[in-house]
Amino acid sequence: MSARLIDGKRISEVFRSDVARRVAEFRSATGVIPKLAAVLTGDDPASAVYVKNKHAACEQAGLGTEVIRLPRETTEAELLAVVHRLNTDPAVHGILVQLPVPPQIQPQRVLDAVTPLKDVDCFHPENVGRLAQGRPRFLPCTPAGVQRMLIQEQIATAGKHVVILGRSDIVGKPLALMLMQKGKGANATVTVCHSQTSNLAEVTRSADILVAAIGVPRFVTADMVRPGAVVIDVGINRVEGRLCGDVDFEAVREVASAITPVPGGVGPMTISLLLENTLTAAALQTSGAPGAGNTGG
Ligand SMILES: NC(=O)c1ccc[n+]([C@@H]2O[C@H](COP(=O)([O-])OP(=O)(O)OC[C@H]3O[C@@H](n4cnc5c(N)ncnc54)[C@H](OP(=O)(O)O)[C@@H]3O)[C@@H](O)[C@H]2O)c1
């Protein structure tokens, strides 16, 4: 039996047209154009592609967008100065600092400097704390993209065992926080695995829903998946010039009941959430604006 394909591209197209409709409503109600500023430091080719895609998606959704490109030699103080300028610019509602930054810059210091109301990546400790307490201001883009996908595909999480491979601040940890909350698309029993986990395959085989976010090409093999499990592949790896995920897709699709491809799975969802968060940020910063999605305040 071959698994049902979860088409992230299609799901995100529907989602993005809904965001575009809400952006248009917001613009006509307030006269404000929600705007995202992305800061790209250095010349990492993958980062340049990500920023280009985010910029294009913003334009398509009717959001304002600006890319600030800084050279590889940029100092931490110079990058912080740019972030401070964006923090105080009333025309900018969301700030995205594209990672990785060059080695002379400590990423955490820069991410902490983004004002929480413009923190559309949901990396600031205040926003992560709110997420942990179940009262998010912004939803972290990739984890929320995974959750939206599950909801859209009517894959129940309540009472299910979700196993997440990876404990990063960007994917694994916030996804675990989201799926263990009370509420729609959550109420799961969550296990988080990492490089020190013992008996990894035994743990992954106990998953109803297995999420791979480790950055190791085709790491999850068919024998690590319980027949009928749902498999979500967050990984984006380049092998011999081609993109692949953290899951051995061809073998695992014969065991799983549903699976996301790479590319065309979680990736497009991440950008969609960024668009929604920019609209949410604009609503939070515009007095009298209609609510734009998530809870704020
Ligand atoms: N689709 C998207 O939009 C999107 C967004 C973000 C990231 N990604 C992709 O997702 C992947 C993960 O990204 P990330 O930023 O979360 O990575 P990361 O910060 O490098 O974290 C990787 C995690 O995987 C764990 N790990 C590594 N090797 C392992 C192994 N052999 N067994 C068990 N656990 C292992 C690490 O464990 P330790 O903590 O013990 O080191 C760590 O917790 C990457 O391929 C990245 O490109 C995709």
PDB file of C-alpha atoms in Angstrom, residues 43-293:
ATOM      1  CA  ASP A  43      26.236  35.600   0.756  1.00  0.00           C
ATOM      2  CA  ASP A  44      24.873  32.181   1.734  1.00  0.00           C
ATOM      3  CA  PRO A  45      23.194  31.009  -1.500  1.00  0.00           C
ATOM      4  CA  ALA A  46      20.422  28.999   0.228  1.00  0.00           C
ATOM      5  CA  SER A  47      19.539  32.015   2.415  1.00  0.00           C
ATOM      6  CA  ALA A  48      19.367  34.225  -0.683  1.00  0.00           C
ATOM      7  CA  VAL A  49      16.856  31.805  -2.258  1.00  0.00           C
ATOM      8  CA  TYR A  50      14.750  31.659   0.934  1.00  0.00           C
ATOM      9  CA  VAL A  51      14.635  35.448   1.189  1.00  0.00           C
ATOM     10  CA  LYS A  52      13.762  35.792  -2.506  1.00  0.00           C
ATOM     11  CA  ASN A  53      10.879  33.319  -2.093  1.00  0.00           C
ATOM     12  CA  LYS A  54       9.587  35.085   1.023  1.00  0.00           C
ATOM     13  CA  HIS A  55       9.793  38.466  -0.728  1.00  0.00           C
ATOM     14  CA  ALA A  56       7.832  37.149  -3.752  1.00  0.00           C
ATOM     15  CA  ALA A  57       5.202  35.524  -1.504  1.00  0.00           C
ATOM     16  CA  CYS A  58       4.706  38.819   0.369  1.00  0.00           C
ATOM     17  CA  GLU A  59       4.180  40.705  -2.870  1.00  0.00           C
ATOM     18  CA  GLN A  60       1.672  38.108  -4.064  1.00  0.00           C
ATOM     19  CA  ALA A  61      -0.308  38.403  -0.836  1.00  0.00           C
ATOM     20  CA  GLY A  62      -0.447  42.206  -1.051  1.00  0.00           C
ATOM     21  CA  LEU A  63       2.014  42.767   1.787  1.00  0.00           C
ATOM     22  CA  GLY A  64       4.686  45.426   1.689  1.00  0.00           C
ATOM     23  CA  THR A  65       8.188  43.998   1.676  1.00  0.00           C
ATOM     24  CA  GLU A  66      11.771  45.179   1.843  1.00  0.00           C
ATOM     25  CA  VAL A  67      15.007  43.207   1.751  1.00  0.00           C
ATOM     26  CA  ILE A  68      18.033  44.736   3.445  1.00  0.00           C
ATOM     27  CA  ARG A  69      21.215  43.106   2.147  1.00  0.00           C
ATOM     28  CA  LEU A  70      24.322  43.486   4.266  1.00  0.00           C
ATOM     29  CA  PRO A  71      27.856  42.358   3.354  1.00  0.00           C
ATOM     30  CA  ARG A  72      29.560  39.333   4.879  1.00  0.00           C
ATOM     31  CA  GLU A  73      31.925  41.593   6.912  1.00  0.00           C
ATOM     32  CA  THR A  74      29.012  43.270   8.752  1.00  0.00           C
ATOM     33  CA  THR A  75      29.717  43.509  12.495  1.00  0.00           C
ATOM     34  CA  GLU A  76      27.253  42.540  15.188  1.00  0.00           C
ATOM     35  CA  ALA A  77      26.935  46.218  16.180  1.00  0.00           C
ATOM     36  CA  GLU A  78      26.076  47.175  12.599  1.00  0.00           C
ATOM     37  CA  LEU A  79      23.444  44.452  12.310  1.00  0.00           C
ATOM     38  CA  LEU A  80      21.988  45.440  15.692  1.00  0.00           C
ATOM     39  CA  ALA A  81      21.780  49.050  14.490  1.00  0.00           C
ATOM     40  CA  VAL A  82      19.736  47.915  11.475  1.00  0.00           C
ATOM     41  CA  VAL A  83      17.412  45.903  13.732  1.00  0.00           C
ATOM     42  CA  HIS A  84      16.949  48.921  16.041  1.00  0.00           C
ATOM     43  CA  ARG A  85      16.105  51.138  13.080  1.00  0.00           C
ATOM     44  CA  LEU A  86      13.490  48.627  11.895  1.00  0.00           C
ATOM     45  CA  ASN A  87      12.131  48.262  15.446  1.00  0.00           C
ATOM     46  CA  THR A  88      11.301  51.973  15.503  1.00  0.00           C
ATOM     47  CA  ASP A  89      10.138  52.352  11.888  1.00  0.00           C
ATOM     48  CA  PRO A  90       6.310  52.585  12.061  1.00  0.00           C
ATOM     49  CA  ALA A  91       5.979  51.480   8.418  1.00  0.00           C
ATOM     50  CA  VAL A  92       7.631  48.112   9.230  1.00  0.00           C
ATOM     51  CA  HIS A  93       5.417  45.604  11.084  1.00  0.00           C
ATOM     52  CA  GLY A  94       7.437  42.387  10.868  1.00  0.00           C
ATOM     53  CA  ILE A  95      11.194  41.811  11.021  1.00  0.00           C
ATOM     54  CA  LEU A  96      12.902  38.686   9.807  1.00  0.00           C
ATOM     55  CA  VAL A  97      16.621  38.168  10.377  1.00  0.00           C
ATOM     56  CA  GLN A  98      17.593  35.422   7.969  1.00  0.00           C
ATOM     57  CA  LEU A  99      19.832  32.774   9.537  1.00  0.00           C
ATOM     58  CA  PRO A 100      22.612  31.801   9.458  1.00  0.00           C
ATOM     59  CA  VAL A 101      24.472  35.049  10.107  1.00  0.00           C
ATOM     60  CA  PRO A 102      28.258  35.238   9.540  1.00  0.00           C
ATOM     61  CA  PRO A 103      30.420  33.777  12.359  1.00  0.00           C
ATOM     62  CA  GLN A 104      31.440  37.146  13.899  1.00  0.00           C
ATOM     63  CA  ILE A 105      27.769  37.721  14.848  1.00  0.00           C
ATOM     64  CA  GLN A 106      25.996  35.937  17.717  1.00  0.00           C
ATOM     65  CA  PRO A 107      22.572  35.055  16.312  1.00  0.00           C
ATOM     66  CA  GLN A 108      20.853  34.933  19.709  1.00  0.00           C
ATOM     67  CA  ARG A 109      21.825  38.549  20.499  1.00  0.00           C
ATOM     68  CA  VAL A 110      20.372  39.732  17.221  1.00  0.00           C
ATOM     69  CA  LEU A 111      17.157  37.695  17.542  1.00  0.00           C
ATOM     70  CA  ASP A 112      16.685  38.952  21.106  1.00  0.00           C
ATOM     71  CA  ALA A 113      17.004  42.536  19.824  1.00  0.00           C
ATOM     72  CA  VAL A 114      13.936  42.261  17.565  1.00  0.00           C
ATOM     73  CA  THR A 115      11.055  43.942  19.353  1.00  0.00           C
ATOM     74  CA  PRO A 116       8.548  41.228  20.383  1.00  0.00           C
ATOM     75  CA  LEU A 117       5.645  42.908  18.554  1.00  0.00           C
ATOM     76  CA  LYS A 118       7.536  42.614  15.239  1.00  0.00           C
ATOM     77  CA  ASP A 119       8.989  39.156  15.914  1.00  0.00           C
ATOM     78  CA  VAL A 120       7.157  37.324  13.104  1.00  0.00           C
ATOM     79  CA  ASP A 121       9.468  34.299  13.348  1.00  0.00           C
ATOM     80  CA  CYS A 122       8.446  33.846  17.006  1.00  0.00           C
ATOM     81  CA  PHE A 123      12.053  33.556  18.189  1.00  0.00           C
ATOM     82  CA  HIS A 124      12.025  36.205  20.948  1.00  0.00           C
ATOM     83  CA  PRO A 125      12.007  34.699  24.490  1.00  0.00           C
ATOM     84  CA  GLU A 126       8.856  36.669  25.349  1.00  0.00           C
ATOM     85  CA  ASN A 127       6.988  35.134  22.407  1.00  0.00           C
ATOM     86  CA  VAL A 128       8.376  31.654  23.063  1.00  0.00           C
ATOM     87  CA  GLY A 129       7.260  32.028  26.702  1.00  0.00           C
ATOM     88  CA  ARG A 130       3.775  33.022  25.600  1.00  0.00           C
ATOM     89  CA  LEU A 131       3.684  30.021  23.262  1.00  0.00           C
ATOM     90  CA  ALA A 132       4.720  27.729  26.132  1.00  0.00           C
ATOM     91  CA  GLN A 133       1.887  29.115  28.260  1.00  0.00           C
ATOM     92  CA  GLY A 134      -0.650  28.505  25.509  1.00  0.00           C
ATOM     93  CA  ARG A 135      -1.337  32.193  24.765  1.00  0.00           C
ATOM     94  CA  PRO A 136       0.728  32.842  21.637  1.00  0.00           C
ATOM     95  CA  ARG A 137       1.189  36.234  20.060  1.00  0.00           C
ATOM     96  CA  PHE A 138       2.734  34.723  16.915  1.00  0.00           C
ATOM     97  CA  LEU A 139       2.890  31.082  15.908  1.00  0.00           C
ATOM     98  CA  PRO A 140       6.354  29.837  14.935  1.00  0.00           C
ATOM     99  CA  CYS A 141       6.237  29.444  11.161  1.00  0.00           C
ATOM    100  CA  THR A 142       7.453  25.901  10.487  1.00  0.00           C
ATOM    101  CA  PRO A 143       5.793  24.212  13.503  1.00  0.00           C
ATOM    102  CA  ALA A 144       2.529  26.045  12.819  1.00  0.00           C
ATOM    103  CA  GLY A 145       2.824  25.036   9.168  1.00  0.00           C
ATOM    104  CA  VAL A 146       3.032  21.399  10.263  1.00  0.00           C
ATOM    105  CA  GLN A 147       0.029  21.805  12.557  1.00  0.00           C
ATOM    106  CA  ARG A 148      -2.064  23.526   9.856  1.00  0.00           C
ATOM    107  CA  MET A 149      -1.247  20.708   7.472  1.00  0.00           C
ATOM    108  CA  LEU A 150      -2.437  18.094   9.950  1.00  0.00           C
ATOM    109  CA  ILE A 151      -5.652  20.027  10.592  1.00  0.00           C
ATOM    110  CA  GLN A 152      -6.271  20.589   6.886  1.00  0.00           C
ATOM    111  CA  GLU A 153      -5.727  16.894   6.136  1.00  0.00           C
ATOM    112  CA  GLN A 154      -8.044  15.966   9.014  1.00  0.00           C
ATOM    113  CA  ILE A 155      -5.310  13.989  10.735  1.00  0.00           C
ATOM    114  CA  ALA A 156      -6.346  13.839  14.386  1.00  0.00           C
ATOM    115  CA  THR A 157      -3.701  14.643  16.981  1.00  0.00           C
ATOM    116  CA  ALA A 158      -5.795  14.410  20.166  1.00  0.00           C
ATOM    117  CA  GLY A 159      -4.720  11.391  22.200  1.00  0.00           C
ATOM    118  CA  LYS A 160      -2.171  10.400  19.552  1.00  0.00           C
ATOM    119  CA  HIS A 161       1.490   9.751  20.172  1.00  0.00           C
ATOM    120  CA  VAL A 162       3.545  12.278  18.211  1.00  0.00           C
ATOM    121  CA  VAL A 163       7.272  11.601  18.038  1.00  0.00           C
ATOM    122  CA  ILE A 164       9.431  14.534  16.950  1.00  0.00           C
ATOM    123  CA  LEU A 165      12.992  13.910  15.786  1.00  0.00           C
ATOM    124  CA  GLY A 166      15.006  17.031  16.622  1.00  0.00           C
ATOM    125  CA  ARG A 167      14.946  19.529  19.497  1.00  0.00           C
ATOM    126  CA  SER A 168      15.948  22.773  17.782  1.00  0.00           C
ATOM    127  CA  ASP A 169      14.531  26.129  18.871  1.00  0.00           C
ATOM    128  CA  ILE A 170      13.200  26.617  15.344  1.00  0.00           C
ATOM    129  CA  VAL A 171      11.333  23.348  14.790  1.00  0.00           C
ATOM    130  CA  GLY A 172      11.435  20.527  17.345  1.00  0.00           C
ATOM    131  CA  LYS A 173      10.937  22.398  20.628  1.00  0.00           C
ATOM    132  CA  PRO A 174       8.197  24.830  19.543  1.00  0.00           C
ATOM    133  CA  LEU A 175       6.357  22.066  17.666  1.00  0.00           C
ATOM    134  CA  ALA A 176       6.332  19.975  20.832  1.00  0.00           C
ATOM    135  CA  LEU A 177       4.993  22.983  22.768  1.00  0.00           C
ATOM    136  CA  MET A 178       2.208  23.501  20.248  1.00  0.00           C
ATOM    137  CA  LEU A 179       1.085  19.899  19.928  1.00  0.00           C
ATOM    138  CA  MET A 180       0.943  19.297  23.689  1.00  0.00           C
ATOM    139  CA  GLN A 181      -1.383  22.269  24.306  1.00  0.00           C
ATOM    140  CA  LYS A 182      -5.090  21.986  24.841  1.00  0.00           C
ATOM    141  CA  GLY A 183      -7.042  22.863  21.720  1.00  0.00           C
ATOM    142  CA  LYS A 184      -7.641  22.174  18.062  1.00  0.00           C
ATOM    143  CA  GLY A 185      -4.854  20.360  16.258  1.00  0.00           C
ATOM    144  CA  ALA A 186      -3.139  19.597  19.576  1.00  0.00           C
ATOM    145  CA  ASN A 187      -3.861  17.515  22.711  1.00  0.00           C
ATOM    146  CA  ALA A 188      -1.198  15.034  21.611  1.00  0.00           C
ATOM    147  CA  THR A 189       1.173  13.024  23.769  1.00  0.00           C
ATOM    148  CA  VAL A 190       4.543  14.235  22.550  1.00  0.00           C
ATOM    149  CA  THR A 191       7.983  12.623  22.676  1.00  0.00           C
ATOM    150  CA  VAL A 192      11.007  14.622  21.505  1.00  0.00           C
ATOM    151  CA  CYS A 193      14.104  12.725  20.342  1.00  0.00           C
ATOM    152  CA  HIS A 194      17.627  14.007  19.671  1.00  0.00           C
ATOM    153  CA  SER A 195      21.148  12.764  19.088  1.00  0.00           C
ATOM    154  CA  GLN A 196      21.408  11.367  22.639  1.00  0.00           C
ATOM    155  CA  THR A 197      18.152   9.379  22.538  1.00  0.00           C
ATOM    156  CA  SER A 198      18.553   5.670  23.259  1.00  0.00           C
ATOM    157  CA  ASN A 199      16.704   3.063  21.230  1.00  0.00           C
ATOM    158  CA  LEU A 200      15.637   5.668  18.702  1.00  0.00           C
ATOM    159  CA  ALA A 201      13.993   3.266  16.250  1.00  0.00           C
ATOM    160  CA  GLU A 202      11.968   1.732  19.068  1.00  0.00           C
ATOM    161  CA  VAL A 203      10.653   5.187  19.997  1.00  0.00           C
ATOM    162  CA  THR A 204       9.893   6.192  16.421  1.00  0.00           C
ATOM    163  CA  ARG A 205       8.037   2.902  15.856  1.00  0.00           C
ATOM    164  CA  SER A 206       5.676   3.827  18.677  1.00  0.00           C
ATOM    165  CA  ALA A 207       4.565   7.014  16.872  1.00  0.00           C
ATOM    166  CA  ASP A 208       1.129   7.536  15.412  1.00  0.00           C
ATOM    167  CA  ILE A 209       2.569  10.696  13.849  1.00  0.00           C
ATOM    168  CA  LEU A 210       6.309  10.919  13.218  1.00  0.00           C
ATOM    169  CA  VAL A 211       7.903  14.296  12.478  1.00  0.00           C
ATOM    170  CA  ALA A 212      11.494  14.355  11.230  1.00  0.00           C
ATOM    171  CA  ALA A 213      13.451  17.600  11.705  1.00  0.00           C
ATOM    172  CA  ILE A 214      17.111  16.696  12.062  1.00  0.00           C
ATOM    173  CA  GLY A 215      18.833  17.710   8.843  1.00  0.00           C
ATOM    174  CA  VAL A 216      20.213  14.269   8.000  1.00  0.00           C
ATOM    175  CA  PRO A 217      19.276  13.129   4.473  1.00  0.00           C
ATOM    176  CA  ARG A 218      16.938  10.077   4.357  1.00  0.00           C
ATOM    177  CA  PHE A 219      17.653   9.248   8.009  1.00  0.00           C
ATOM    178  CA  VAL A 220      14.191   7.785   8.703  1.00  0.00           C
ATOM    179  CA  THR A 221      14.009   4.366   7.109  1.00  0.00           C
ATOM    180  CA  ALA A 222      10.975   2.116   6.663  1.00  0.00           C
ATOM    181  CA  ASP A 223      11.847  -0.083   9.643  1.00  0.00           C
ATOM    182  CA  MET A 224      11.642   2.984  11.928  1.00  0.00           C
ATOM    183  CA  VAL A 225       7.986   3.596  11.027  1.00  0.00           C
ATOM    184  CA  ARG A 226       4.940   1.789  12.389  1.00  0.00           C
ATOM    185  CA  PRO A 227       2.688   0.562   9.540  1.00  0.00           C
ATOM    186  CA  GLY A 228      -0.087   3.118   9.076  1.00  0.00           C
ATOM    187  CA  ALA A 229       1.719   6.016  10.796  1.00  0.00           C
ATOM    188  CA  VAL A 230       1.621   9.556   9.420  1.00  0.00           C
ATOM    189  CA  VAL A 231       5.074  10.872   8.495  1.00  0.00           C
ATOM    190  CA  ILE A 232       5.879  14.588   8.267  1.00  0.00           C
ATOM    191  CA  ASP A 233       9.275  15.417   6.792  1.00  0.00           C
ATOM    192  CA  VAL A 234      10.559  18.867   7.753  1.00  0.00           C
ATOM    193  CA  GLY A 235      14.129  18.263   6.552  1.00  0.00           C
ATOM    194  CA  ILE A 236      15.570  20.151   3.625  1.00  0.00           C
ATOM    195  CA  ASN A 237      18.856  18.677   2.470  1.00  0.00           C
ATOM    196  CA  ARG A 238      20.773  18.946  -0.758  1.00  0.00           C
ATOM    197  CA  VAL A 239      22.302  15.701  -2.046  1.00  0.00           C
ATOM    198  CA  GLU A 240      24.144  15.753  -5.374  1.00  0.00           C
ATOM    199  CA  GLY A 241      22.362  18.968  -6.300  1.00  0.00           C
ATOM    200  CA  ARG A 242      18.866  17.658  -5.504  1.00  0.00           C
ATOM    201  CA  LEU A 243      16.636  18.432  -2.551  1.00  0.00           C
ATOM    202  CA  CYS A 244      15.628  15.630  -0.234  1.00  0.00           C
ATOM    203  CA  GLY A 245      14.163  15.361   3.233  1.00  0.00           C
ATOM    204  CA  ASP A 246      15.115  13.541   6.420  1.00  0.00           C
ATOM    205  CA  VAL A 247      12.922  10.596   5.393  1.00  0.00           C
ATOM    206  CA  ASP A 248      13.713   7.832   2.927  1.00  0.00           C
ATOM    207  CA  PHE A 249      10.593   8.802   1.014  1.00  0.00           C
ATOM    208  CA  GLU A 250      10.279   5.942  -1.483  1.00  0.00           C
ATOM    209  CA  ALA A 251      10.650   3.201   1.144  1.00  0.00           C
ATOM    210  CA  VAL A 252       8.663   4.908   3.915  1.00  0.00           C
ATOM    211  CA  ARG A 253       5.694   5.693   1.671  1.00  0.00           C
ATOM    212  CA  GLU A 254       5.133   1.923   1.378  1.00  0.00           C
ATOM    213  CA  VAL A 255       4.652   1.687   5.154  1.00  0.00           C
ATOM    214  CA  ALA A 256       3.040   4.996   6.184  1.00  0.00           C
ATOM    215  CA  SER A 257      -0.620   5.924   5.705  1.00  0.00           C
ATOM    216  CA  ALA A 258       0.192   9.536   4.770  1.00  0.00           C
ATOM    217  CA  ILE A 259       3.464  11.342   4.051  1.00  0.00           C
ATOM    218  CA  THR A 260       4.768  14.772   3.035  1.00  0.00           C
ATOM    219  CA  PRO A 261       7.154  15.072   0.082  1.00  0.00           C
ATOM    220  CA  VAL A 262      10.302  17.218  -0.090  1.00  0.00           C
ATOM    221  CA  PRO A 263      10.088  19.587  -1.843  1.00  0.00           C
ATOM    222  CA  GLY A 264       6.404  20.522  -1.837  1.00  0.00           C
ATOM    223  CA  GLY A 265       5.587  19.528   1.744  1.00  0.00           C
ATOM    224  CA  VAL A 266       6.305  21.582   4.849  1.00  0.00           C
ATOM    225  CA  GLY A 267       8.440  24.216   3.065  1.00  0.00           C
ATOM    226  CA  PRO A 268       5.602  26.161   1.372  1.00  0.00           C
ATOM    227  CA  MET A 269       3.590  26.089   4.621  1.00  0.00           C
ATOM    228  CA  THR A 270       6.413  27.860   6.483  1.00  0.00           C
ATOM    229  CA  ILE A 271       6.227  30.857   4.158  1.00  0.00           C
ATOM    230  CA  SER A 272       2.424  30.970   4.422  1.00  0.00           C
ATOM    231  CA  LEU A 273       2.650  31.295   8.208  1.00  0.00           C
ATOM    232  CA  LEU A 274       5.174  34.107   7.824  1.00  0.00           C
ATOM    233  CA  LEU A 275       2.634  36.008   5.718  1.00  0.00           C
ATOM    234  CA  GLU A 276      -0.085  35.473   8.308  1.00  0.00           C
ATOM    235  CA  ASN A 277       2.223  36.572  11.127  1.00  0.00           C
ATOM    236  CA  THR A 278       3.055  39.788   9.271  1.00  0.00           C
ATOM    237  CA  LEU A 279      -0.652  40.557   9.029  1.00  0.00           C
ATOM    238  CA  THR A 280      -1.078  39.729  12.733  1.00  0.00           C
ATOM    239  CA  ALA A 281       1.850  42.037  13.584  1.00  0.00           C
ATOM    240  CA  ALA A 282       0.300  44.893  11.606  1.00  0.00           C
ATOM    241  CA  ALA A 283      -3.022  44.381  13.386  1.00  0.00           C
ATOM    242  CA  LEU A 284      -1.291  44.468  16.778  1.00  0.00           C
ATOM    243  CA  GLN A 285       0.480  47.707  15.870  1.00  0.00           C
ATOM    244  CA  THR A 286      -2.512  49.468  14.338  1.00  0.00           C
ATOM    245  CA  SER A 287      -4.970  50.873  16.831  1.00  0.00           C
ATOM    246  CA  GLY A 288      -8.574  50.030  16.066  1.00  0.00           C
ATOM    247  CA  ALA A 289      -7.594  47.391  13.496  1.00  0.00           C
ATOM    248  CA  PRO A 290      -9.773  44.297  13.156  1.00  0.00           C
ATOM    249  CA  GLY A 291      -8.250  41.097  14.637  1.00  0.00           C
ATOM    250  CA  ALA A 292      -6.087  39.356  12.091  1.00  0.00           C
ATOM    251  CA  GLY A 293      -5.726  35.792  13.256  1.00  0.00           C
TER     252      GLY A 293
END
